[in-house]
mmCIF file of C-alpha atoms in Angstrom:
data_model
loop_
_atom_site.group_PDB
_atom_site.id
_atom_site.type_symbol
_atom_site.label_atom_id
_atom_site.label_comp_id
_atom_site.label_asym_id
_atom_site.label_seq_id
_atom_site.Cartn_x
_atom_site.Cartn_y
_atom_site.Cartn_z
ATOM 1 C CA UNK R 1 85.986 -53.735 71.683
ATOM 2 C CA UNK R 2 84.841 -52.012 68.469
ATOM 3 C CA UNK R 3 81.245 -52.772 67.509
ATOM 4 C CA UNK R 4 82.300 -53.401 63.918
ATOM 5 C CA UNK R 5 85.688 -54.398 62.574
ATOM 6 C CA UNK R 6 85.497 -52.282 59.438
ATOM 7 C CA UNK R 7 88.408 -50.708 57.640
ATOM 8 C CA UNK R 8 89.682 -47.347 58.780
ATOM 9 C CA UNK R 9 92.255 -45.064 57.194
ATOM 10 C CA UNK R 10 94.747 -42.662 58.770
ATOM 11 C CA UNK R 11 97.477 -40.420 57.378
ATOM 12 C CA UNK R 12 100.425 -38.552 58.865
ATOM 13 C CA UNK R 13 102.256 -35.663 57.225
ATOM 14 C CA UNK R 14 104.801 -34.852 59.924
ATOM 15 C CA UNK R 15 108.334 -34.054 58.693
ATOM 16 C CA UNK R 16 109.824 -36.873 60.773
ATOM 17 C CA UNK R 17 107.419 -39.382 59.224
ATOM 18 C CA UNK R 18 107.858 -38.515 55.553
ATOM 19 C CA UNK R 19 108.974 -41.402 53.319
ATOM 20 C CA UNK R 20 112.593 -41.476 52.213
ATOM 21 C CA UNK R 21 114.485 -43.102 49.381
ATOM 22 C CA UNK R 22 117.493 -45.255 50.182
ATOM 23 C CA UNK R 23 119.977 -46.213 47.482
ATOM 24 C CA UNK R 24 122.948 -48.462 48.233
ATOM 25 C CA UNK R 25 125.432 -49.985 45.825
ATOM 26 C CA UNK R 26 124.459 -53.473 44.780
ATOM 27 C CA UNK R 27 121.028 -53.287 46.422
ATOM 28 C CA UNK R 28 117.587 -52.359 45.060
ATOM 29 C CA UNK R 29 116.116 -48.948 45.796
ATOM 30 C CA UNK R 30 113.995 -48.779 48.955
ATOM 31 C CA UNK R 31 111.129 -46.551 50.051
ATOM 32 C CA UNK R 32 111.302 -46.245 53.840
ATOM 33 C CA UNK R 33 108.989 -44.502 56.265
ATOM 34 C CA UNK R 34 106.832 -44.714 59.378
ATOM 35 C CA UNK R 35 103.122 -45.373 58.977
ATOM 36 C CA UNK R 36 102.491 -45.054 62.737
ATOM 37 C CA UNK R 37 104.310 -43.435 65.649
ATOM 38 C CA UNK R 38 103.478 -44.954 69.026
ATOM 39 C CA UNK R 39 101.646 -42.813 71.543
ATOM 40 C CA UNK R 40 101.484 -39.822 69.239
ATOM 41 C CA UNK R 41 98.223 -38.009 69.858
ATOM 42 C CA UNK R 42 96.418 -37.047 66.675
ATOM 43 C CA UNK R 43 94.849 -33.698 65.992
ATOM 44 C CA UNK R 44 91.097 -33.681 66.763
ATOM 45 C CA UNK R 45 89.408 -35.950 64.214
ATOM 46 C CA UNK R 46 86.460 -34.040 62.781
ATOM 47 C CA UNK R 47 86.192 -32.297 66.146
ATOM 48 C CA UNK R 48 84.925 -35.496 67.800
ATOM 49 C CA UNK R 49 87.896 -37.308 69.343
ATOM 50 C CA UNK R 50 91.653 -37.750 69.316
ATOM 51 C CA UNK R 51 93.503 -40.985 68.725
ATOM 52 C CA UNK R 52 96.782 -42.735 69.405
ATOM 53 C CA UNK R 53 98.254 -46.180 68.767
ATOM 54 C CA UNK R 54 99.902 -48.093 71.571
ATOM 55 C CA UNK R 55 103.274 -49.758 71.039
ATOM 56 C CA UNK R 56 102.923 -53.215 69.505
ATOM 57 C CA UNK R 57 99.364 -52.646 68.294
ATOM 58 C CA UNK R 58 100.025 -54.600 65.098
ATOM 59 C CA UNK R 59 102.074 -57.482 66.532
ATOM 60 C CA UNK R 60 101.053 -60.780 64.875
ATOM 61 C CA UNK R 61 98.486 -58.964 62.723
ATOM 62 C CA UNK R 62 100.448 -57.960 59.645
ATOM 63 C CA UNK R 63 101.005 -61.245 57.816
ATOM 64 C CA UNK R 64 99.500 -60.225 54.469
ATOM 65 C CA UNK R 65 99.923 -56.501 53.935
ATOM 66 C CA UNK R 66 100.427 -54.658 50.673
ATOM 67 C CA UNK R 67 101.888 -51.269 49.806
ATOM 68 C CA UNK R 68 100.240 -49.112 47.181
ATOM 69 C CA UNK R 69 100.846 -45.706 45.701
ATOM 70 C CA UNK R 70 98.296 -43.127 46.891
ATOM 71 C CA UNK R 71 96.034 -45.983 48.075
ATOM 72 C CA UNK R 72 95.423 -47.129 44.511
ATOM 73 C CA UNK R 73 95.519 -50.942 44.436
ATOM 74 C CA UNK R 74 96.207 -50.760 40.703
ATOM 75 C CA UNK R 75 99.571 -49.332 41.706
ATOM 76 C CA UNK R 76 100.655 -51.995 44.200
ATOM 77 C CA UNK R 77 104.374 -51.465 44.799
ATOM 78 C CA UNK R 78 105.102 -54.055 47.484
ATOM 79 C CA UNK R 79 103.706 -56.892 49.552
ATOM 80 C CA UNK R 80 104.784 -58.871 52.579
ATOM 81 C CA UNK R 81 106.937 -60.830 53.115
ATOM 82 C CA UNK R 82 109.230 -60.218 50.132
ATOM 83 C CA UNK R 83 108.880 -56.688 48.762
ATOM 84 C CA UNK R 84 107.371 -55.073 51.871
ATOM 85 C CA UNK R 85 109.083 -55.420 55.257
ATOM 86 C CA UNK R 86 107.255 -54.165 58.348
ATOM 87 C CA UNK R 87 108.978 -53.594 61.683
ATOM 88 C CA UNK R 88 107.636 -52.466 65.047
ATOM 89 C CA UNK R 89 110.450 -50.615 66.799
ATOM 90 C CA UNK R 90 110.568 -48.178 69.716
ATOM 91 C CA UNK R 91 109.430 -45.332 67.463
ATOM 92 C CA UNK R 92 106.520 -46.876 65.641
ATOM 93 C CA UNK R 93 105.547 -49.047 62.699
ATOM 94 C CA UNK R 94 108.281 -48.809 60.072
ATOM 95 C CA UNK R 95 107.838 -49.902 56.480
ATOM 96 C CA UNK R 96 110.447 -50.710 53.848
ATOM 97 C CA UNK R 97 109.192 -51.095 50.275
ATOM 98 C CA UNK R 98 111.194 -52.509 47.374
ATOM 99 C CA UNK R 99 109.272 -50.997 44.458
ATOM 100 C CA UNK R 100 109.222 -52.470 40.933
ATOM 101 C CA UNK R 101 111.170 -50.780 38.145
ATOM 102 C CA UNK R 102 108.024 -49.261 36.627
ATOM 103 C CA UNK R 103 107.585 -47.258 39.862
ATOM 104 C CA UNK R 104 110.747 -45.195 39.276
ATOM 105 C CA UNK R 105 108.560 -42.146 38.645
ATOM 106 C CA UNK R 106 107.129 -42.524 42.167
ATOM 107 C CA UNK R 107 110.588 -42.824 43.646
ATOM 108 C CA UNK R 108 111.483 -39.558 41.903
ATOM 109 C CA UNK R 109 108.369 -37.851 43.327
ATOM 110 C CA UNK R 110 109.465 -38.768 46.860
ATOM 111 C CA UNK R 111 113.053 -37.673 46.240
ATOM 112 C CA UNK R 112 111.829 -34.310 44.918
ATOM 113 C CA UNK R 113 109.702 -33.787 48.013
ATOM 114 C CA UNK R 114 106.402 -33.809 46.127
ATOM 115 C CA UNK R 115 105.089 -36.723 48.184
ATOM 116 C CA UNK R 116 105.631 -36.196 51.903
ATOM 117 C CA UNK R 117 103.042 -38.297 53.718
ATOM 118 C CA UNK R 118 102.489 -41.842 54.874
ATOM 119 C CA UNK R 119 99.082 -43.440 55.225
ATOM 120 C CA UNK R 120 97.719 -46.800 56.335
ATOM 121 C CA UNK R 121 94.512 -48.812 56.427
ATOM 122 C CA UNK R 122 93.668 -50.977 59.430
ATOM 123 C CA UNK R 123 90.929 -52.770 61.344
ATOM 124 C CA UNK R 124 90.713 -51.996 65.042
ATOM 125 C CA UNK R 125 90.510 -55.152 67.165
ATOM 126 C CA UNK R 126 90.828 -53.782 70.683
ATOM 127 C CA UNK R 127 90.607 -50.201 71.935
ATOM 128 C CA UNK R 128 90.202 -48.060 75.045
ATOM 129 C CA UNK R 129 88.594 -44.662 75.493
ATOM 130 C CA UNK R 130 89.754 -41.978 77.914
ATOM 131 C CA UNK R 131 86.931 -39.609 78.844
ATOM 132 C CA UNK R 132 88.924 -37.388 81.201
ATOM 133 C CA UNK R 133 87.940 -34.563 78.882
ATOM 134 C CA UNK R 134 84.327 -35.335 77.905
ATOM 135 C CA UNK R 135 84.491 -32.694 75.192
ATOM 136 C CA UNK R 136 87.371 -34.488 73.452
ATOM 137 C CA UNK R 137 87.699 -38.182 74.385
ATOM 138 C CA UNK R 138 90.878 -40.036 73.417
ATOM 139 C CA UNK R 139 90.780 -43.362 71.615
ATOM 140 C CA UNK R 140 93.762 -45.660 72.211
ATOM 141 C CA UNK R 141 94.080 -48.464 69.682
ATOM 142 C CA UNK R 142 95.621 -51.401 71.553
ATOM 143 C CA UNK R 143 95.387 -54.051 68.864
ATOM 144 C CA UNK R 144 94.729 -53.755 65.143
ATOM 145 C CA UNK R 145 95.065 -55.636 61.885
ATOM 146 C CA UNK R 146 97.208 -53.835 59.321
ATOM 147 C CA UNK R 147 95.928 -54.043 55.752
ATOM 148 C CA UNK R 148 97.823 -51.492 53.676
ATOM 149 C CA UNK R 149 100.540 -48.831 53.835
ATOM 150 C CA UNK R 150 100.927 -46.104 51.265
ATOM 151 C CA UNK R 151 103.047 -43.058 50.466
ATOM 152 C CA UNK R 152 100.591 -40.196 49.884
ATOM 153 C CA UNK R 153 100.618 -36.601 48.735
ATOM 154 C CA UNK R 154 97.927 -35.544 51.174
ATOM 155 C CA UNK R 155 95.734 -37.220 53.808
ATOM 156 C CA UNK R 156 93.061 -39.564 52.508
ATOM 157 C CA UNK R 157 89.809 -39.425 54.454
ATOM 158 C CA UNK R 158 87.239 -42.220 54.764
ATOM 159 C CA UNK R 159 84.524 -40.241 53.016
ATOM 160 C CA UNK R 160 86.532 -40.408 49.791
ATOM 161 C CA UNK R 161 87.493 -44.084 50.096
ATOM 162 C CA UNK R 162 85.013 -46.776 49.096
ATOM 163 C CA UNK R 163 84.372 -49.376 51.800
ATOM 164 C CA UNK R 164 86.333 -47.555 54.487
ATOM 165 C CA UNK R 165 84.764 -46.824 57.855
ATOM 166 C CA UNK R 166 84.279 -43.154 58.731
ATOM 167 C CA UNK R 167 85.414 -41.529 61.941
ATOM 168 C CA UNK R 168 81.771 -40.610 62.549
ATOM 169 C CA UNK R 169 80.932 -44.311 62.786
ATOM 170 C CA UNK R 170 83.851 -44.882 65.164
ATOM 171 C CA UNK R 171 82.584 -42.160 67.467
ATOM 172 C CA UNK R 172 78.966 -43.280 67.222
ATOM 173 C CA UNK R 173 79.965 -46.839 68.168
ATOM 174 C CA UNK R 174 81.814 -45.479 71.200
ATOM 175 C CA UNK R 175 78.864 -43.253 72.160
ATOM 176 C CA UNK R 176 76.452 -46.192 71.861
ATOM 177 C CA UNK R 177 78.643 -48.349 74.106
ATOM 178 C CA UNK R 178 78.899 -45.528 76.619
ATOM 179 C CA UNK R 179 75.120 -45.050 76.610
ATOM 180 C CA UNK R 180 74.585 -48.796 77.070
ATOM 181 C CA UNK R 181 77.023 -48.763 79.984
ATOM 182 C CA UNK R 182 75.249 -45.814 81.575
ATOM 183 C CA UNK R 183 71.918 -47.621 81.215
ATOM 184 C CA UNK R 184 73.359 -50.708 82.913
ATOM 185 C CA UNK R 185 74.667 -48.591 85.782
ATOM 186 C CA UNK R 186 71.315 -46.838 86.232
ATOM 187 C CA UNK R 187 69.413 -50.146 86.167
ATOM 188 C CA UNK R 188 71.766 -51.656 88.741
ATOM 189 C CA UNK R 189 71.275 -48.609 90.952
ATOM 190 C CA UNK R 190 67.487 -48.884 90.630
ATOM 191 C CA UNK R 191 67.570 -52.570 91.612
ATOM 192 C CA UNK R 192 69.790 -51.791 94.597
ATOM 193 C CA UNK R 193 67.343 -49.150 95.823
ATOM 194 C CA UNK R 194 64.436 -51.592 95.474
ATOM 195 C CA UNK R 195 66.284 -54.228 97.514
ATOM 196 C CA UNK R 196 67.015 -51.677 100.232
ATOM 197 C CA UNK R 197 63.350 -50.678 100.292
ATOM 198 C CA UNK R 198 62.232 -54.306 100.634
ATOM 199 C CA UNK R 199 64.672 -54.860 103.490
ATOM 200 C CA UNK R 200 63.336 -51.809 105.321
ATOM 201 C CA UNK R 201 59.779 -53.085 104.944
ATOM 202 C CA UNK R 202 60.735 -56.392 106.532
ATOM 203 C CA UNK R 203 62.398 -54.616 109.408
ATOM 204 C CA UNK R 204 59.156 -52.978 110.548
#
């Protein structure tokens, strides 16, 4: 369980995750993309850890989510449940935005290939850490609250986003929990040895 449920931000710029524009006769223009792909291991985050999201991580935790352009809330282009539709499928977390008419310039930027990334803001609720490789532990996010999705030109990092938790804090929280666990184990071992010593004394 995370020590603090602060906001975190992640971005993906993989070709298969880039937002697309869908135009169909008689229907409004849609911006469609994947904010998350299940089980996909991230590149090392600041050299500290890697991360992946488990399938269904956002189930029942995306009731009030908005879509913005480049994470600028002044450019909100959709919101659940009407102009932003979110779906968890076998691939990942899919978003479908129905942007307002004034956002036509953003639609054009995606069609031209100028904007190729998808990004999202979330709060981790439940997580697990795999320390098989102590030099590069893996964080699995099992449950999270989705706050925002956004088409982006390039990744947005927490250090440049006001009020967003940094990866350093995520890792420090994990390290603190690990240290507390180690301390508990050592204390339990010390108490066990003391009990054994007392039993031996009574035997003689």
